[in-house]
Short mmCIF file of N, CA and C in Angstrom, two decimals:
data_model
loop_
_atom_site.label_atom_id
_atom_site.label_comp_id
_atom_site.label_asym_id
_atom_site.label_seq_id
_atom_site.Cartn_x
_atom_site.Cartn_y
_atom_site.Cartn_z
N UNK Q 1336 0.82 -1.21 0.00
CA UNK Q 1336 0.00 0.00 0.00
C UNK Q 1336 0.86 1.27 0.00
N UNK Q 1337 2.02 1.30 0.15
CA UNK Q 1337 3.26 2.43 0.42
C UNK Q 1337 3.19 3.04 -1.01
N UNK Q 1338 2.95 2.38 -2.10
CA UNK Q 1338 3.04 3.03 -3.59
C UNK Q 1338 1.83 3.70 -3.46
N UNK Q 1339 0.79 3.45 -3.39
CA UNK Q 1339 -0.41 3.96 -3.59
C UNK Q 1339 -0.23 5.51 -2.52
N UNK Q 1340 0.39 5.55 -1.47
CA UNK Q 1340 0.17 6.84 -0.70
C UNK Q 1340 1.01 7.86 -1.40
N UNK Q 1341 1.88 7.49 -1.54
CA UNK Q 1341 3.00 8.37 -2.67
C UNK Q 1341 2.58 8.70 -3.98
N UNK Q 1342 1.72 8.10 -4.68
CA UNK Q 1342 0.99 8.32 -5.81
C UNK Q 1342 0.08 9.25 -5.81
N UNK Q 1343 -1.07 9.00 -4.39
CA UNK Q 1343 -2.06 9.98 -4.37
C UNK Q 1343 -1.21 11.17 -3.64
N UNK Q 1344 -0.03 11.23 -3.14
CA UNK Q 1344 0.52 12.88 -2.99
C UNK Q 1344 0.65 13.72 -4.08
N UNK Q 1345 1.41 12.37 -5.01
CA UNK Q 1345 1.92 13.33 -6.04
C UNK Q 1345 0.91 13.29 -7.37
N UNK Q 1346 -0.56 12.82 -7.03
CA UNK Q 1346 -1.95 13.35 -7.38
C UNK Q 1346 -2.49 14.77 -7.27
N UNK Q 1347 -1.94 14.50 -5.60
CA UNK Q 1347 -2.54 15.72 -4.49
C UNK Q 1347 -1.95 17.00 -5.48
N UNK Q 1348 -0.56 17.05 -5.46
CA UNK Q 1348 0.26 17.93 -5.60
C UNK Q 1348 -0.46 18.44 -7.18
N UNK Q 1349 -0.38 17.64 -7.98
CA UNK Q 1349 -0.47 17.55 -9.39
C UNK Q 1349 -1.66 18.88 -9.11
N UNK Q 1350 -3.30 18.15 -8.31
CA UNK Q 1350 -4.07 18.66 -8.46
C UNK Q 1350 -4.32 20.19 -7.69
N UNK Q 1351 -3.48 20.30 -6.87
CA UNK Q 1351 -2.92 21.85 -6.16
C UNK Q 1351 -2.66 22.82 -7.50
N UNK Q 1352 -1.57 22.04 -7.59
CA UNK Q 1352 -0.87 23.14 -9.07
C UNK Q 1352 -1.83 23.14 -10.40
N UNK Q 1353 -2.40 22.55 -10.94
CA UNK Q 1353 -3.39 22.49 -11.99
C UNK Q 1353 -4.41 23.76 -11.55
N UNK Q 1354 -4.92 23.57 -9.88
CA UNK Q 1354 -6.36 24.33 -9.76
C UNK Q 1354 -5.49 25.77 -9.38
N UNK Q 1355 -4.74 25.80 -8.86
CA UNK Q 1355 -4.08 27.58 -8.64
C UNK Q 1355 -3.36 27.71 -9.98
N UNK Q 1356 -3.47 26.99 -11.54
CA UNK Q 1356 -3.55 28.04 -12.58
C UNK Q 1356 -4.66 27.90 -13.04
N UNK Q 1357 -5.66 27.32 -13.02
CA UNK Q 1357 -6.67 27.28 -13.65
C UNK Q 1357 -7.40 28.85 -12.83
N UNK Q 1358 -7.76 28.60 -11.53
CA UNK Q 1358 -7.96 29.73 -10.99
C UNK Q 1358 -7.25 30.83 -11.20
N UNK Q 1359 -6.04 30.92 -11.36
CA UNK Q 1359 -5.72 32.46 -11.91
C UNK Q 1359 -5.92 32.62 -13.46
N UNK Q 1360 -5.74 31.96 -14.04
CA UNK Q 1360 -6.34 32.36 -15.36
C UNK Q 1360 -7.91 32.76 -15.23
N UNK Q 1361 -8.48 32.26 -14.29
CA UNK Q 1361 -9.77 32.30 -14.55
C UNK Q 1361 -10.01 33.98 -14.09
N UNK Q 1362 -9.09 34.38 -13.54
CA UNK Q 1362 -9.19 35.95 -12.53
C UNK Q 1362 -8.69 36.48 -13.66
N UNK Q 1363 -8.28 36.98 -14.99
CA UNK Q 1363 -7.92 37.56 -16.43
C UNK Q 1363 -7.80 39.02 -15.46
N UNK Q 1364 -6.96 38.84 -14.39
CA UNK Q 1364 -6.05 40.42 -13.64
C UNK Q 1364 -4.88 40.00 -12.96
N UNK Q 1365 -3.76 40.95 -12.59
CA UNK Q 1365 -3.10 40.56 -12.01
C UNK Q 1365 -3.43 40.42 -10.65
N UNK Q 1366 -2.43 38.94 -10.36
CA UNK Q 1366 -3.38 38.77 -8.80
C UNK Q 1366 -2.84 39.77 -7.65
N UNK Q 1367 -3.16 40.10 -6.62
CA UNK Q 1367 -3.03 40.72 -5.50
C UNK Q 1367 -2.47 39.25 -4.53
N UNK Q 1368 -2.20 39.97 -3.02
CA UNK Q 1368 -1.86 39.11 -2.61
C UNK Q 1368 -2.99 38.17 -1.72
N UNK Q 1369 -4.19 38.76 -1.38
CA UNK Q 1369 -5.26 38.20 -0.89
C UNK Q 1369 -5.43 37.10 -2.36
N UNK Q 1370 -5.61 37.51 -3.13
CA UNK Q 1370 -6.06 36.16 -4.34
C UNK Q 1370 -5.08 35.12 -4.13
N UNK Q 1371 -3.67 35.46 -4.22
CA UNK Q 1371 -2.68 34.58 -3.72
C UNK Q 1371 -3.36 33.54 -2.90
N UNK Q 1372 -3.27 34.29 -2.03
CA UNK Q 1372 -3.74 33.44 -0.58
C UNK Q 1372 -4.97 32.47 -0.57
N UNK Q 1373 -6.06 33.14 -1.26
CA UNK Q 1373 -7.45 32.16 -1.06
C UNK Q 1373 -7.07 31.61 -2.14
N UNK Q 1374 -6.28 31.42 -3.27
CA UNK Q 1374 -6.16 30.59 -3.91
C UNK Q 1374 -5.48 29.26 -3.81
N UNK Q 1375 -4.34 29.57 -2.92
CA UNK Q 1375 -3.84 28.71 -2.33
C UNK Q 1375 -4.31 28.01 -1.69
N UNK Q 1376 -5.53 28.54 -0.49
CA UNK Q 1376 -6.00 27.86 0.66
C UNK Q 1376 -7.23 26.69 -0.03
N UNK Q 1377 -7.74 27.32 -1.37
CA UNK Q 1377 -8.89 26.75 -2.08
C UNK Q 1377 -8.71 25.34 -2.34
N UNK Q 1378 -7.48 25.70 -3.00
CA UNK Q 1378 -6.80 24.47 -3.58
C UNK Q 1378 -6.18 23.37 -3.17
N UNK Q 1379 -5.55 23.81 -1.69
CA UNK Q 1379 -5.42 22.82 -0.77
C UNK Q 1379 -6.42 22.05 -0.39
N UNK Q 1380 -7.75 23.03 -0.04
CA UNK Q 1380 -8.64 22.50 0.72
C UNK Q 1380 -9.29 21.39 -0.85
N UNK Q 1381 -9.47 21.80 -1.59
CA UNK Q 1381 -10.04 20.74 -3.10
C UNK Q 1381 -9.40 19.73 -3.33
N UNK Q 1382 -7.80 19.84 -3.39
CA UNK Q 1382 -7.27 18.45 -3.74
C UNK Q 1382 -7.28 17.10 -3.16
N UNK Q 1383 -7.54 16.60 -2.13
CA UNK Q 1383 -7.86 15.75 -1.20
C UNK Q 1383 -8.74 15.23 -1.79
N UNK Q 1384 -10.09 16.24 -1.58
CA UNK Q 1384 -11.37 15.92 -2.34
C UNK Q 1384 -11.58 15.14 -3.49
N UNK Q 1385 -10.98 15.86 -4.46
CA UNK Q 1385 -11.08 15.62 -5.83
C UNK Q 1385 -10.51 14.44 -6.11
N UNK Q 1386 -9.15 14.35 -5.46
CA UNK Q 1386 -8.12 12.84 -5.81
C UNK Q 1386 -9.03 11.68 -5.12
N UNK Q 1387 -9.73 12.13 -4.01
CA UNK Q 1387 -10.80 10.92 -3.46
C UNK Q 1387 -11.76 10.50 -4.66
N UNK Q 1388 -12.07 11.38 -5.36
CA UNK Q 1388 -13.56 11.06 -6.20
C UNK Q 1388 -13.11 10.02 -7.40
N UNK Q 1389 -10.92 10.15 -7.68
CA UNK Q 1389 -10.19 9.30 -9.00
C UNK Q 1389 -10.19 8.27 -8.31
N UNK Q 1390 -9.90 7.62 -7.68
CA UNK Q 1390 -9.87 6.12 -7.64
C UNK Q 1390 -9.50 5.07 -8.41
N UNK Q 1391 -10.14 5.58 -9.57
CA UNK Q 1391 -9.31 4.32 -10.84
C UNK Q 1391 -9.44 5.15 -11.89
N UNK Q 1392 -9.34 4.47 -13.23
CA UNK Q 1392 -8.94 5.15 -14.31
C UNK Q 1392 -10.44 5.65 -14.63
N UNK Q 1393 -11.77 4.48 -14.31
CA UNK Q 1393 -12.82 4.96 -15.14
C UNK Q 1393 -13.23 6.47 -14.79
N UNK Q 1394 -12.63 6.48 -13.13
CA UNK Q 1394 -13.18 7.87 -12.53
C UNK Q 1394 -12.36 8.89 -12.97
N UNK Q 1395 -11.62 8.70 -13.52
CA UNK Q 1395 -10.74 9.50 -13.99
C UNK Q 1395 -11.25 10.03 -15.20
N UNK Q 1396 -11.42 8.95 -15.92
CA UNK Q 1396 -12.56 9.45 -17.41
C UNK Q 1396 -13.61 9.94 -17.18
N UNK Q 1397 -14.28 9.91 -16.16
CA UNK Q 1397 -15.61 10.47 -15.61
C UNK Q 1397 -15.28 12.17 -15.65
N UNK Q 1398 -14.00 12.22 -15.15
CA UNK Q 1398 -13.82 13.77 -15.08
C UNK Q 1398 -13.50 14.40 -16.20
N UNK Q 1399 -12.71 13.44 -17.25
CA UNK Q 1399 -12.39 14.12 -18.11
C UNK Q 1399 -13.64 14.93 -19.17
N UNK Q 1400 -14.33 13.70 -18.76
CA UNK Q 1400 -15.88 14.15 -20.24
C UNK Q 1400 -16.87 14.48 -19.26
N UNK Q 1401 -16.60 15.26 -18.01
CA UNK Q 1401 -17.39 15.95 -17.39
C UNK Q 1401 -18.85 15.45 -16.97
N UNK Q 1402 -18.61 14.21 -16.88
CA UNK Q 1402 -19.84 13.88 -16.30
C UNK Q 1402 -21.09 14.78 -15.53
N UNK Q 1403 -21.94 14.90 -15.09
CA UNK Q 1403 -22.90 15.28 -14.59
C UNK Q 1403 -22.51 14.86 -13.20
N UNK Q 1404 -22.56 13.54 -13.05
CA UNK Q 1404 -22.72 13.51 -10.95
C UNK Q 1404 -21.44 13.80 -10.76
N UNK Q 1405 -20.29 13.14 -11.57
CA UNK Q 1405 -19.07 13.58 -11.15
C UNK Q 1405 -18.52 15.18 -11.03
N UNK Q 1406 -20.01 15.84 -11.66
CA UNK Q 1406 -19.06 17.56 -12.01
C UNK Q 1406 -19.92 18.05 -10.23
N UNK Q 1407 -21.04 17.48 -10.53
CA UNK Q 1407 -21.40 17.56 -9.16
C UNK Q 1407 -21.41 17.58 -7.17
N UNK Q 1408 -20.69 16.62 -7.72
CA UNK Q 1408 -19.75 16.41 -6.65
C UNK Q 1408 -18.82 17.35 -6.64
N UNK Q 1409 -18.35 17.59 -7.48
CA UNK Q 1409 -16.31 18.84 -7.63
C UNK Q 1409 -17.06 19.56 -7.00
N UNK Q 1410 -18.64 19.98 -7.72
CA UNK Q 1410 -18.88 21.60 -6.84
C UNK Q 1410 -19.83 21.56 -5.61
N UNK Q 1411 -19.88 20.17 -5.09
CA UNK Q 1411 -20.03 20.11 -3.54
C UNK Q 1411 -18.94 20.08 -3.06
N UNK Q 1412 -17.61 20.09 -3.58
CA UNK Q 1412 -16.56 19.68 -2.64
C UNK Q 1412 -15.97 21.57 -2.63
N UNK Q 1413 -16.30 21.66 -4.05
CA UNK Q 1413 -15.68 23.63 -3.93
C UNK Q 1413 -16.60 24.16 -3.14
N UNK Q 1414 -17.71 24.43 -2.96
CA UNK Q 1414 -18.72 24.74 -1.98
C UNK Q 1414 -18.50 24.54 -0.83
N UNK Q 1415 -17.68 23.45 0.38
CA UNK Q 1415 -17.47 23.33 0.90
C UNK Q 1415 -16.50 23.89 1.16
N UNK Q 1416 -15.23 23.81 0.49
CA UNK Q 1416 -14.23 24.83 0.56
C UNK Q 1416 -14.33 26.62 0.72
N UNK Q 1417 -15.13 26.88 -0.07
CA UNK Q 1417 -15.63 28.11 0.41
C UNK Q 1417 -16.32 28.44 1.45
N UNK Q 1418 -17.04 27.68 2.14
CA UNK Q 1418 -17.95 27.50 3.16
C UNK Q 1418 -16.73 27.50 4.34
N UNK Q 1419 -15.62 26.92 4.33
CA UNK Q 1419 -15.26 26.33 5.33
C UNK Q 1419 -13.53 27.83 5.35
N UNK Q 1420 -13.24 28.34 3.99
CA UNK Q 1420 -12.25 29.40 4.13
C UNK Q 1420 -13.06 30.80 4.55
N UNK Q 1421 -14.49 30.73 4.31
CA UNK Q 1421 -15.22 32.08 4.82
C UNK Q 1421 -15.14 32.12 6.19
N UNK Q 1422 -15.32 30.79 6.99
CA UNK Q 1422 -14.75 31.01 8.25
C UNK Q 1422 -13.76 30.76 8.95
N UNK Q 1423 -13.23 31.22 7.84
CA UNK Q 1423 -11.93 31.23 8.85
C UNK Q 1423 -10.70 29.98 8.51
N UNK Q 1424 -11.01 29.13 8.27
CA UNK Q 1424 -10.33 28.03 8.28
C UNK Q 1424 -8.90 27.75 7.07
N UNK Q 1425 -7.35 27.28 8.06
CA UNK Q 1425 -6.61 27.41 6.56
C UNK Q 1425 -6.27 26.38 6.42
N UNK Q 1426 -6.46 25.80 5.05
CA UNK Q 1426 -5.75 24.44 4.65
C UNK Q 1426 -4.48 23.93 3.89
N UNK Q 1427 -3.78 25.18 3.86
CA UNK Q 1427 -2.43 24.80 3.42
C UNK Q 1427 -1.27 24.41 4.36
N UNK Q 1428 -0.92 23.99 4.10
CA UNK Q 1428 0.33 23.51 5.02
C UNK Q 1428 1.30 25.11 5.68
#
């Protein structure tokens, strides 16, 4: 099981860095340092999430062609993240 924990880090990681550029592209300004920050904290708090929902390859294809329950889920898990950095809470290391 030692491969598999090292895999989903460097999932984790993958999916950190993917969502803090996707999110700054998505901000088309230069960021400030508060965007910095909740972007960082967003993304921490999502990747966990998200790498839970891959599991195997099919779930993996699920995300790619955007499934419906699977897109569903992402934005119960971002919803939560926002819910949970509005008060207060930080999830980056």
């Amino acid at each position: 099981s030692a491969p598999s924990i090292g895999q989903n880090e460097s999932l984790a990681r993958g999916l950190v860095h993917g969502c803090m550029d996707a999110q700054e592209r998505q901000l088309k300004r230069p960021l400030t340092r508060d965007d910095k920050k909740f972007i960082l904290n967003f993304c921490y708090c999502r990747a966990p999430g998200i790498a839970a929902l891959m599991p195997d390859e099919r779930s993996k294809q699920k995300m790619l062609l955007k499934e419906p329950e699977f897109m569903a889920a992402v934005a119960r898990i971002d919803a939560g993240c926002h819910e949970g950095i509005k008060a207060g809470r930080r999830f980056y290391p």
